[in-house]
Short mmCIF file of C-alpha atoms in Angstrom, two decimals:
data_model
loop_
_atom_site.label_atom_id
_atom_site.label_comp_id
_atom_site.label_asym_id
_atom_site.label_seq_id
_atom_site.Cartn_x
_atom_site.Cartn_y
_atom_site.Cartn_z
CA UNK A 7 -0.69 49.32 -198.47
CA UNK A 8 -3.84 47.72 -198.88
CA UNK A 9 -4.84 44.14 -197.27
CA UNK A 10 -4.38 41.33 -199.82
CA UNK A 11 -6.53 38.13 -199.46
CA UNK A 12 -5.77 35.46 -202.57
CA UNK A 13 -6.43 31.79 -202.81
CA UNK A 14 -3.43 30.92 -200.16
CA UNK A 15 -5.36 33.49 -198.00
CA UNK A 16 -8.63 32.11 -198.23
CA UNK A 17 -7.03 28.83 -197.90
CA UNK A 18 -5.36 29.43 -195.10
CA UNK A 19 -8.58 31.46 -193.28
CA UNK A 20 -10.88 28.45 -193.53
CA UNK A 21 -8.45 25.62 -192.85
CA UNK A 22 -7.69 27.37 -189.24
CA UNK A 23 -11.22 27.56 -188.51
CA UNK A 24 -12.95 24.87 -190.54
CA UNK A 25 -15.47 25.46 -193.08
CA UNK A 26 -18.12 24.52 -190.68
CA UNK A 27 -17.33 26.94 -188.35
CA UNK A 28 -16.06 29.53 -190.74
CA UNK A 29 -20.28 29.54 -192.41
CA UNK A 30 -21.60 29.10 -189.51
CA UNK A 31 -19.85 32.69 -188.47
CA UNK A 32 -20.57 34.32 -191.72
CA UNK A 33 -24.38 33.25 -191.66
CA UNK A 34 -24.05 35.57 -188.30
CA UNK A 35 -22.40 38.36 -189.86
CA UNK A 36 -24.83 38.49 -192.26
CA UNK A 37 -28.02 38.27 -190.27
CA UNK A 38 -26.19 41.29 -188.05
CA UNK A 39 -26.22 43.25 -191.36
CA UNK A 40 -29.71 42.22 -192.43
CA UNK A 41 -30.93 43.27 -188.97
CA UNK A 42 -30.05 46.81 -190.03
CA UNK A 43 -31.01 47.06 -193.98
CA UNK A 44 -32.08 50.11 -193.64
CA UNK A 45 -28.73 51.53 -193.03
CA UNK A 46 -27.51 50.06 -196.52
CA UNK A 47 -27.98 52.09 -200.04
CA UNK A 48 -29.33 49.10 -201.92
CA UNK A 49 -29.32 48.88 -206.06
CA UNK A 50 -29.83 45.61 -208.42
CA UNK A 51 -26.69 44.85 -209.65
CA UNK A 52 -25.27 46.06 -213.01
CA UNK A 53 -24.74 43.29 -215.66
CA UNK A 54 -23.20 43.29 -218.72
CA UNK A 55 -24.85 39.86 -220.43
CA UNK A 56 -23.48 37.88 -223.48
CA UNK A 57 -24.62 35.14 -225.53
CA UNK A 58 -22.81 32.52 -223.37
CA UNK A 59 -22.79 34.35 -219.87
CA UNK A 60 -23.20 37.30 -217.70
CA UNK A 61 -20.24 39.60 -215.53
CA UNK A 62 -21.59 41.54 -212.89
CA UNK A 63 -20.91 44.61 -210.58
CA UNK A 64 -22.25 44.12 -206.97
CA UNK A 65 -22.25 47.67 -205.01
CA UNK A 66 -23.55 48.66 -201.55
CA UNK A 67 -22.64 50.37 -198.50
CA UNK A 68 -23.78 51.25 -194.98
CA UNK A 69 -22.15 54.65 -194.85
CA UNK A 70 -19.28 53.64 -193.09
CA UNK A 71 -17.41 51.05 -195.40
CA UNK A 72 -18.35 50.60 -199.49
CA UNK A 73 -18.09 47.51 -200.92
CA UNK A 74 -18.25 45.76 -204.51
CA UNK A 75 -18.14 42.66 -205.71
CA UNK A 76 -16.77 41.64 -209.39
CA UNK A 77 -18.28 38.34 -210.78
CA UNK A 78 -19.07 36.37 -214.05
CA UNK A 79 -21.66 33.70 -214.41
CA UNK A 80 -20.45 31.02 -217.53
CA UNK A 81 -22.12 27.94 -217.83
CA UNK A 82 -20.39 26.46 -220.43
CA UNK A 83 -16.64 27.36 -218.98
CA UNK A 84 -16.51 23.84 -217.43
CA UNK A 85 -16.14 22.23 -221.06
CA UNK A 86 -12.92 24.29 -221.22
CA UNK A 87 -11.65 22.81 -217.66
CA UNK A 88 -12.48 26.84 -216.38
CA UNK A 89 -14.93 27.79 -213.25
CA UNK A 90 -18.66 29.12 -213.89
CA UNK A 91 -18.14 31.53 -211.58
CA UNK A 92 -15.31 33.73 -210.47
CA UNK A 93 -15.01 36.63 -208.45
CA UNK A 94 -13.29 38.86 -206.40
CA UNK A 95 -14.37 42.28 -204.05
CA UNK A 96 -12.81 45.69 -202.67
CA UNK A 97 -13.66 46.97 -199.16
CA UNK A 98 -13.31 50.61 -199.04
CA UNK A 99 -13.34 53.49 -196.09
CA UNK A 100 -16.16 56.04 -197.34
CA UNK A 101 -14.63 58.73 -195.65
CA UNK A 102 -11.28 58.74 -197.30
CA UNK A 103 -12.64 56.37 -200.28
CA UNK A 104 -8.91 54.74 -199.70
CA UNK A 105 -9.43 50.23 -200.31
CA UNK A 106 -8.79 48.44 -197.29
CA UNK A 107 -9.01 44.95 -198.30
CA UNK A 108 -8.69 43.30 -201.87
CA UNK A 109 -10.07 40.03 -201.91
CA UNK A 110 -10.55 36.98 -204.12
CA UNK A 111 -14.55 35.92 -203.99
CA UNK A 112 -14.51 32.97 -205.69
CA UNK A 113 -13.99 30.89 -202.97
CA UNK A 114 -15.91 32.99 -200.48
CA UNK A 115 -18.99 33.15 -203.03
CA UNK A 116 -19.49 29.87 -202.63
CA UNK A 117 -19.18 30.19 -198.62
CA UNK A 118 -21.29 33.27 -198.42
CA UNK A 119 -24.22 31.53 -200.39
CA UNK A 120 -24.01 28.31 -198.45
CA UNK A 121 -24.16 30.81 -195.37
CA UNK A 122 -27.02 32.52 -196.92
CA UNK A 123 -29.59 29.39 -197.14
CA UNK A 124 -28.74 28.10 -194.22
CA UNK A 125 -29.70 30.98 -192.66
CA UNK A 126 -32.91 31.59 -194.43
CA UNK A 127 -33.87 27.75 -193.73
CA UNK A 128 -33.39 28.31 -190.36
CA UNK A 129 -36.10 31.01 -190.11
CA UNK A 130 -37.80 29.29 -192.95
CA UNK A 131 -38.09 25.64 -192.87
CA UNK A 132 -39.66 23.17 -190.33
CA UNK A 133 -37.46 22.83 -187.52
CA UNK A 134 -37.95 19.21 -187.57
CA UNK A 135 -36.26 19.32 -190.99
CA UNK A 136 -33.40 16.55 -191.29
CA UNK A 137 -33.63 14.90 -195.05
CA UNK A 138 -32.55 17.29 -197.97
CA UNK A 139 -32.24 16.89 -201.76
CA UNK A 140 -29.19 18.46 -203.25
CA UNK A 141 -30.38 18.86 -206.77
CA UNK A 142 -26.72 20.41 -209.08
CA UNK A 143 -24.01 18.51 -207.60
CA UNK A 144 -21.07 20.78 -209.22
CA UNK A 145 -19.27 23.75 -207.35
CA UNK A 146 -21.28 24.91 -204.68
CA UNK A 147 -22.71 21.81 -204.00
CA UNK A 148 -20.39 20.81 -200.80
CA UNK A 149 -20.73 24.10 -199.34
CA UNK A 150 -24.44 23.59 -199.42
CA UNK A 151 -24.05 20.25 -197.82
CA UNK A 152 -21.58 21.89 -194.94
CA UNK A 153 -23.44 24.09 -194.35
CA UNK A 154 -27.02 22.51 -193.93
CA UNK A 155 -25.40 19.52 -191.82
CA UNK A 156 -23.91 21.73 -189.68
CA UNK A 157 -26.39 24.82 -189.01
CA UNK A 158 -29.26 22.93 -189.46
CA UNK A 159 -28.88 19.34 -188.25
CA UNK A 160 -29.38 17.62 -191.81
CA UNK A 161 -28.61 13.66 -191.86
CA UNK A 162 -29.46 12.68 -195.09
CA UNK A 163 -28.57 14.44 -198.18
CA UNK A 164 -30.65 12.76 -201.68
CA UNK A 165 -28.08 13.73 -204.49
CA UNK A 166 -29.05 14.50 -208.11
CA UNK A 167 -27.06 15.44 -210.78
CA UNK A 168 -27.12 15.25 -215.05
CA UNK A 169 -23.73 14.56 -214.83
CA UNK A 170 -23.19 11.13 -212.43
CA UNK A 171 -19.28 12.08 -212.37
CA UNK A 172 -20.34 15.27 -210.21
CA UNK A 173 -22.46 13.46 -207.90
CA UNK A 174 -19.39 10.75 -207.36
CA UNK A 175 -17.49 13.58 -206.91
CA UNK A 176 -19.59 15.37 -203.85
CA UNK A 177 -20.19 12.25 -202.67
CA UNK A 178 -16.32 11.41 -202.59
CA UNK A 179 -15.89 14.65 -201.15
CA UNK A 180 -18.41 14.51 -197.78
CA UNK A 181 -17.27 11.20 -197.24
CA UNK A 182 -13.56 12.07 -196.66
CA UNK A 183 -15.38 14.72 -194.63
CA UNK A 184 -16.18 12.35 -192.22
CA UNK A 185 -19.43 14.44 -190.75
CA UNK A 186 -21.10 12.40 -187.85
CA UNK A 187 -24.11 11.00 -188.93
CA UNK A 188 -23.84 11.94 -192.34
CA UNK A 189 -26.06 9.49 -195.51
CA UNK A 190 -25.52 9.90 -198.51
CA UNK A 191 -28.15 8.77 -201.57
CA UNK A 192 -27.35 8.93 -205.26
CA UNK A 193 -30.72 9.18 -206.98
CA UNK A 194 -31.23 8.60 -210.58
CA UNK A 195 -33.87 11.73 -211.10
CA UNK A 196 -34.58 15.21 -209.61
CA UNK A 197 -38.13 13.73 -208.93
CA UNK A 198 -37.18 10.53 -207.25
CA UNK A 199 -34.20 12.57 -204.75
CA UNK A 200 -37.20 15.02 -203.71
CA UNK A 201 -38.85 11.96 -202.19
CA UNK A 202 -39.47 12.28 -198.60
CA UNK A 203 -37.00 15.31 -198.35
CA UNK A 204 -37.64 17.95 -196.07
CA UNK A 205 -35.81 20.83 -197.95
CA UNK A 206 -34.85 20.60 -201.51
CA UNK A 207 -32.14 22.93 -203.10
CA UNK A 208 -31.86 23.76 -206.61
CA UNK A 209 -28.34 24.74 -207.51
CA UNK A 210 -28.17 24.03 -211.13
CA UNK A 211 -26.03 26.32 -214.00
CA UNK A 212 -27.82 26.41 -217.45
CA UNK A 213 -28.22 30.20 -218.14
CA UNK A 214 -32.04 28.89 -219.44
CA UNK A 215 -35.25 28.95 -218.41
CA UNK A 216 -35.05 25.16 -217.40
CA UNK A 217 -38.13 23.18 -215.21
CA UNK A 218 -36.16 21.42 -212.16
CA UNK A 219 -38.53 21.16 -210.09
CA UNK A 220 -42.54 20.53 -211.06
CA UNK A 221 -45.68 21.00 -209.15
CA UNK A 222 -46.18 16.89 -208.19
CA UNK A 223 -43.03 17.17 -207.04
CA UNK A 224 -43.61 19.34 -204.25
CA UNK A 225 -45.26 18.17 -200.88
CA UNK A 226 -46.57 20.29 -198.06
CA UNK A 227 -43.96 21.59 -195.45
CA UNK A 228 -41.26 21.45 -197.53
CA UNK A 229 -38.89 24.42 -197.82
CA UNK A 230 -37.37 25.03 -201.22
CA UNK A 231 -34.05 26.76 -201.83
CA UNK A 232 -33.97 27.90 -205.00
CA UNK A 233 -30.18 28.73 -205.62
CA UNK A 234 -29.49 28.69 -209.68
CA UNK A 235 -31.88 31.02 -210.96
CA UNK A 236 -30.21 34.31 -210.57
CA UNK A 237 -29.74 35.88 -213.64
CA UNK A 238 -32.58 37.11 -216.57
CA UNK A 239 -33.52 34.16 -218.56
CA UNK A 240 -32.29 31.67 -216.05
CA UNK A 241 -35.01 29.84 -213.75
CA UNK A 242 -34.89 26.62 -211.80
CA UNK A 243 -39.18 26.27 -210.65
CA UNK A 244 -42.23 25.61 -212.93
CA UNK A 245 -44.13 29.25 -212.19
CA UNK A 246 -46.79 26.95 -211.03
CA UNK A 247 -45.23 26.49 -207.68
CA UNK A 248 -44.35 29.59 -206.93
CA UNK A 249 -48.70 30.38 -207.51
CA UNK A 250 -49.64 27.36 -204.95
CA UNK A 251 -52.11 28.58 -202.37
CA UNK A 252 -50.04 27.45 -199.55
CA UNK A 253 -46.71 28.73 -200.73
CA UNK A 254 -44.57 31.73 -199.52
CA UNK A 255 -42.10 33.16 -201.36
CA UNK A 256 -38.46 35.20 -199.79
CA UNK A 257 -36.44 37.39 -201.46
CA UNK A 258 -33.31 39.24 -200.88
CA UNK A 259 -33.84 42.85 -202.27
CA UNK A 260 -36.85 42.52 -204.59
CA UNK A 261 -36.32 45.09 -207.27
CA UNK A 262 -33.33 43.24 -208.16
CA UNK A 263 -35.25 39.40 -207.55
CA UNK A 264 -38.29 40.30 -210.16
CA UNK A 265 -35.14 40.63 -213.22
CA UNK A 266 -32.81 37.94 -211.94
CA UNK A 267 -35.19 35.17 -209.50
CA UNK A 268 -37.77 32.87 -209.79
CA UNK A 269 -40.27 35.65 -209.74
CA UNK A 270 -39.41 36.76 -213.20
CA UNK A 271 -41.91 34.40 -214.50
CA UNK A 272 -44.67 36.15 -212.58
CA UNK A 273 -46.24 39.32 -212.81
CA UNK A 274 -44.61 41.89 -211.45
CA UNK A 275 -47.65 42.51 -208.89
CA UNK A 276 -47.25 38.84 -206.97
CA UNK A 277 -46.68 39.41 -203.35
CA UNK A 278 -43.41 38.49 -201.90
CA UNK A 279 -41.77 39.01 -198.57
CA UNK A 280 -38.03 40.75 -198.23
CA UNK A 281 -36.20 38.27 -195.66
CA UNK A 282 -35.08 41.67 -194.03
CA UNK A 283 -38.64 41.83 -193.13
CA UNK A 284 -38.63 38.50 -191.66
CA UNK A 285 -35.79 38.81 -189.52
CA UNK A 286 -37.52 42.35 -188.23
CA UNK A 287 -40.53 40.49 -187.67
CA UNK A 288 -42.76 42.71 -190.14
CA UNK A 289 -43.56 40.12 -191.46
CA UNK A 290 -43.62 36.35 -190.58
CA UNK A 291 -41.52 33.18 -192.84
CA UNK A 292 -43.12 30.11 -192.31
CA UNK A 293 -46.94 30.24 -190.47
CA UNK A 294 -47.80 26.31 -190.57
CA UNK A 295 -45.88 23.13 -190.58
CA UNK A 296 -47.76 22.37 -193.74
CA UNK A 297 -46.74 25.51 -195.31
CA UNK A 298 -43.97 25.35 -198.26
CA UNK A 299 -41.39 28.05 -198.01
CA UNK A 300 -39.19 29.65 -200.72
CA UNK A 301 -36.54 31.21 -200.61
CA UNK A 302 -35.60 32.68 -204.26
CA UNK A 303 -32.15 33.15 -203.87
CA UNK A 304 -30.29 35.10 -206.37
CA UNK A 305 -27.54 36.66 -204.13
CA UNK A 306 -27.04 40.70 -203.09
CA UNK A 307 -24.49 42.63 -202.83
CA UNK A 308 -25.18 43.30 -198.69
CA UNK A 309 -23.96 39.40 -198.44
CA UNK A 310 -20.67 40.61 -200.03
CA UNK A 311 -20.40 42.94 -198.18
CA UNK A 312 -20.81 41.11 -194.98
CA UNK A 313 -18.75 38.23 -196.40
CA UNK A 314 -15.59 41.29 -197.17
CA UNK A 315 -16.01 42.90 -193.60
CA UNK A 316 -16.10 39.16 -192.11
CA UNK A 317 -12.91 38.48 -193.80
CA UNK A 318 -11.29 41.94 -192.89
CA UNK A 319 -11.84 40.80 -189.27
CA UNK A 320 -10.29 37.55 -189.91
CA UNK A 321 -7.32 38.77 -191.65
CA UNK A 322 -6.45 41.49 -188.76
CA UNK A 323 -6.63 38.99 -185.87
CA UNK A 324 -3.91 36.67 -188.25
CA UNK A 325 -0.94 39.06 -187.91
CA UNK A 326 1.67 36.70 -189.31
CA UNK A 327 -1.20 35.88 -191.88
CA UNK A 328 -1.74 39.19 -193.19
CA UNK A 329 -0.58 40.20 -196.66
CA UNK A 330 -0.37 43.94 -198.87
CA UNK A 331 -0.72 45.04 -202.09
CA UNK A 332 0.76 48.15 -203.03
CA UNK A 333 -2.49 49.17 -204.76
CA UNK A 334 -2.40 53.02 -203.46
CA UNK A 335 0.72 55.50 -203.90
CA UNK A 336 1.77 56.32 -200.33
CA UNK A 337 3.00 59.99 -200.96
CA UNK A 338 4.94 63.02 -198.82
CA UNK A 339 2.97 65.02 -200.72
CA UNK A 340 -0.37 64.15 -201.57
CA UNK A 341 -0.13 66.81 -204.69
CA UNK A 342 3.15 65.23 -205.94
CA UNK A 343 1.99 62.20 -207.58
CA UNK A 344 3.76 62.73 -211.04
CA UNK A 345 7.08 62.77 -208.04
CA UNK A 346 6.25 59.04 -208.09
CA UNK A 347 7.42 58.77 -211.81
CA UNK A 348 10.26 61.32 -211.85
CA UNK A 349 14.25 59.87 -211.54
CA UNK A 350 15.75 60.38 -207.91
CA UNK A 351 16.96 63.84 -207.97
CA UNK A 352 20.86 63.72 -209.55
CA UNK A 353 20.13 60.31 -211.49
CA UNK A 354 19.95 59.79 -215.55
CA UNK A 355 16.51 59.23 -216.99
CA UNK A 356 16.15 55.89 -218.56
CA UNK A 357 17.35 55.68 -222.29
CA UNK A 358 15.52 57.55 -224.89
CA UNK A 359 14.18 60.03 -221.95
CA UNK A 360 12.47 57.33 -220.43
CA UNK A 361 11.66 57.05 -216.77
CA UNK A 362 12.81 53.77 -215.12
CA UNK A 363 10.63 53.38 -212.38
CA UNK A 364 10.81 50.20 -209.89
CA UNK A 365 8.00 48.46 -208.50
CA UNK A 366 8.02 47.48 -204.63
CA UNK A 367 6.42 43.62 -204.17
CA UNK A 368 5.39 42.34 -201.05
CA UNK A 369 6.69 38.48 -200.13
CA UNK A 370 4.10 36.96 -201.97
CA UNK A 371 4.34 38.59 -205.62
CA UNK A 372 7.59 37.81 -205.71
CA UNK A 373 8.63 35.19 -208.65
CA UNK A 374 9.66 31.64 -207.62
#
């Protein structure tokens, strides 16, 4: 039987711990795995792209445990009440190959990349750092603001949004929150809720090469996290930042960040700086106060893969929370497989020959 994680899972993971607390342990799962990239086999993701969207397979492992990651990008799904995103992910022993965990993603996406920036801003961005704009007020946008509040200390969030229903709606939803110290501030541009911010993050879902963010816009110190453009054709920055004398610009894995980032506007020779290489202190993140910082975030497959393992852990220490999926044949005889098919020795095949077979569900596949 393999470990099943679904939305009642994921649902019931988070609301034991908190979603505070549940990113804030994620962000240090990851930077454990980041610590030791070069124990990882590391490809850009394969995508399969479409006039309206993209679906993705997200593959990596350390030697020890594989992992993937299934997930589509749609922008226009919201006009038919459906997600932009979905996902879900396998864990897998490399040794036998056998799945250990089946998860849904969609929900820990969003977690994971919250986790992510945080984590980069805190190796990134001023320490001082308390105002943020939260430009793209849709899905991820609470996990952003959980996130930020929490690992970083941020008190006032400047929120932006085309669509004025999705700001009400993340501002509705921090606000029954109840985070200490927490203010909020609709703004009526992207320009006027970068004013006086600290950090501004990007998180916007046209699959287009759209200008979010322009070069007046930008002060020095500021730390930009650049969350929406991650797929070919889809950018978030006028190129023009990204060139600024006193910027510096992160990736994840940058083979897969000159297709899919901001740096696909830019030749492919512009220097940028792995945040692997930051954490290992090869090289350094920010180097003055008056610096601006980006952090091109597109999202790679080790994050998955830290976000799967994190989960596994999770879902072990909850015994009466743990769930199967009989995903695997468990055999007498590994070379008998057709045995699963055949009728109990002495029994009638099924009419016409056929072979009636009955499927074991665990608790939770059961019909009401």
């Amino acid at each position: 039987m393999v470990e099943y994680i679904g939305i009642a899972g994921i649902q019931r993971i988070v609301g034991r711990m908190g979603p505070a607390a549940f990113i804030e342990g994620l962000a240090a799962e990851i930077e454990a795995d980041y610590r030791r990239w070069g124990d990882f086999d590391k490809s850009a993701r394969h995508a399969i792209h479409s006039p309206v969207g993209v679906i993705e397979l997200m593959p990596t492992s350390d030697g020890q445990m594989y992992s993937f990651k299934y997930v589509n990008g749609h922008p226009k799904n919201t006009a038919l009440g459906l997600l932009t995103v979905t996902a879900f992910g396998v864990l897998a022993d490399v040794e036998t190959g056998y799945p250990l965990l089946l998860s849904e993603l969609t929900v820990s996406t969003a977690l994971r990349t919250a986790a992510m920036s945080a984590l980069a801003a805190k190796w990134l961005a001023r320490p001082d750092s308390r105002v943020m704009a939260l430009i793209g007020n849709g899905a991820q946008s609470e996990f952003q603001a959980i996130a930020f509040h929490h690992m970083l200390g941020i008190r006032e969030f400047r929120l932006y949004d085309v669509d004025s229903q999705a700001t009400d709606k993340l501002a509705r939803n921090l606000e029954a929150l109840g985070l200490p110290g927490l203010q909020l501030k609709r703004c009526r541009s992207a320009a006027e809720a970068v004013q006086g911010a600290d950090i501004v993050t990007t998180v916007t879902a046209d699959k287009r090469n759209a200008i979010i963010l322009t070069p007046e816009m930008i002060a020095p110190g500021m730390h930009l996290n650049a969350v929406g453009g991650d797929c070919p054709g889809k950018t978030e920055l006028h190129a023009d930042i990204l060139r600024r004398a006193d910027a510096r610009v992160i990736v994840e894995y940058e083979p897969q960040s000159r297709i899919e980032g901001e740096i696909q506007q830019l030749p492919a020779d512009f220097a940028v700086t792995e945040f692997a290489q930051v954490l290992s202190g090869a090289a350094s993140g920010r180097s003055a106060p008056a610096e601006v910082t980006i952090f091109d975030s597109v999202g790679f497959a080790l994050e998955d893969y830290s976000a799967l393992r994190y989960l596994h852990k999770l879902q072990q220490e909850d015994a009466q929370g743990q769930q199967h999926i009989d995903l695997i044949p468990d055999l007498d005889n590994p070379k008998n497989l057709f045995g699963l098919l055949a009728p109990a020795q002495g029994s009638p095949a099924g009419q016409n020959g056929a072979v009636s077979i009955q499927l074991e569900m665990t608790h939770d596949e059961h019909p009401a």
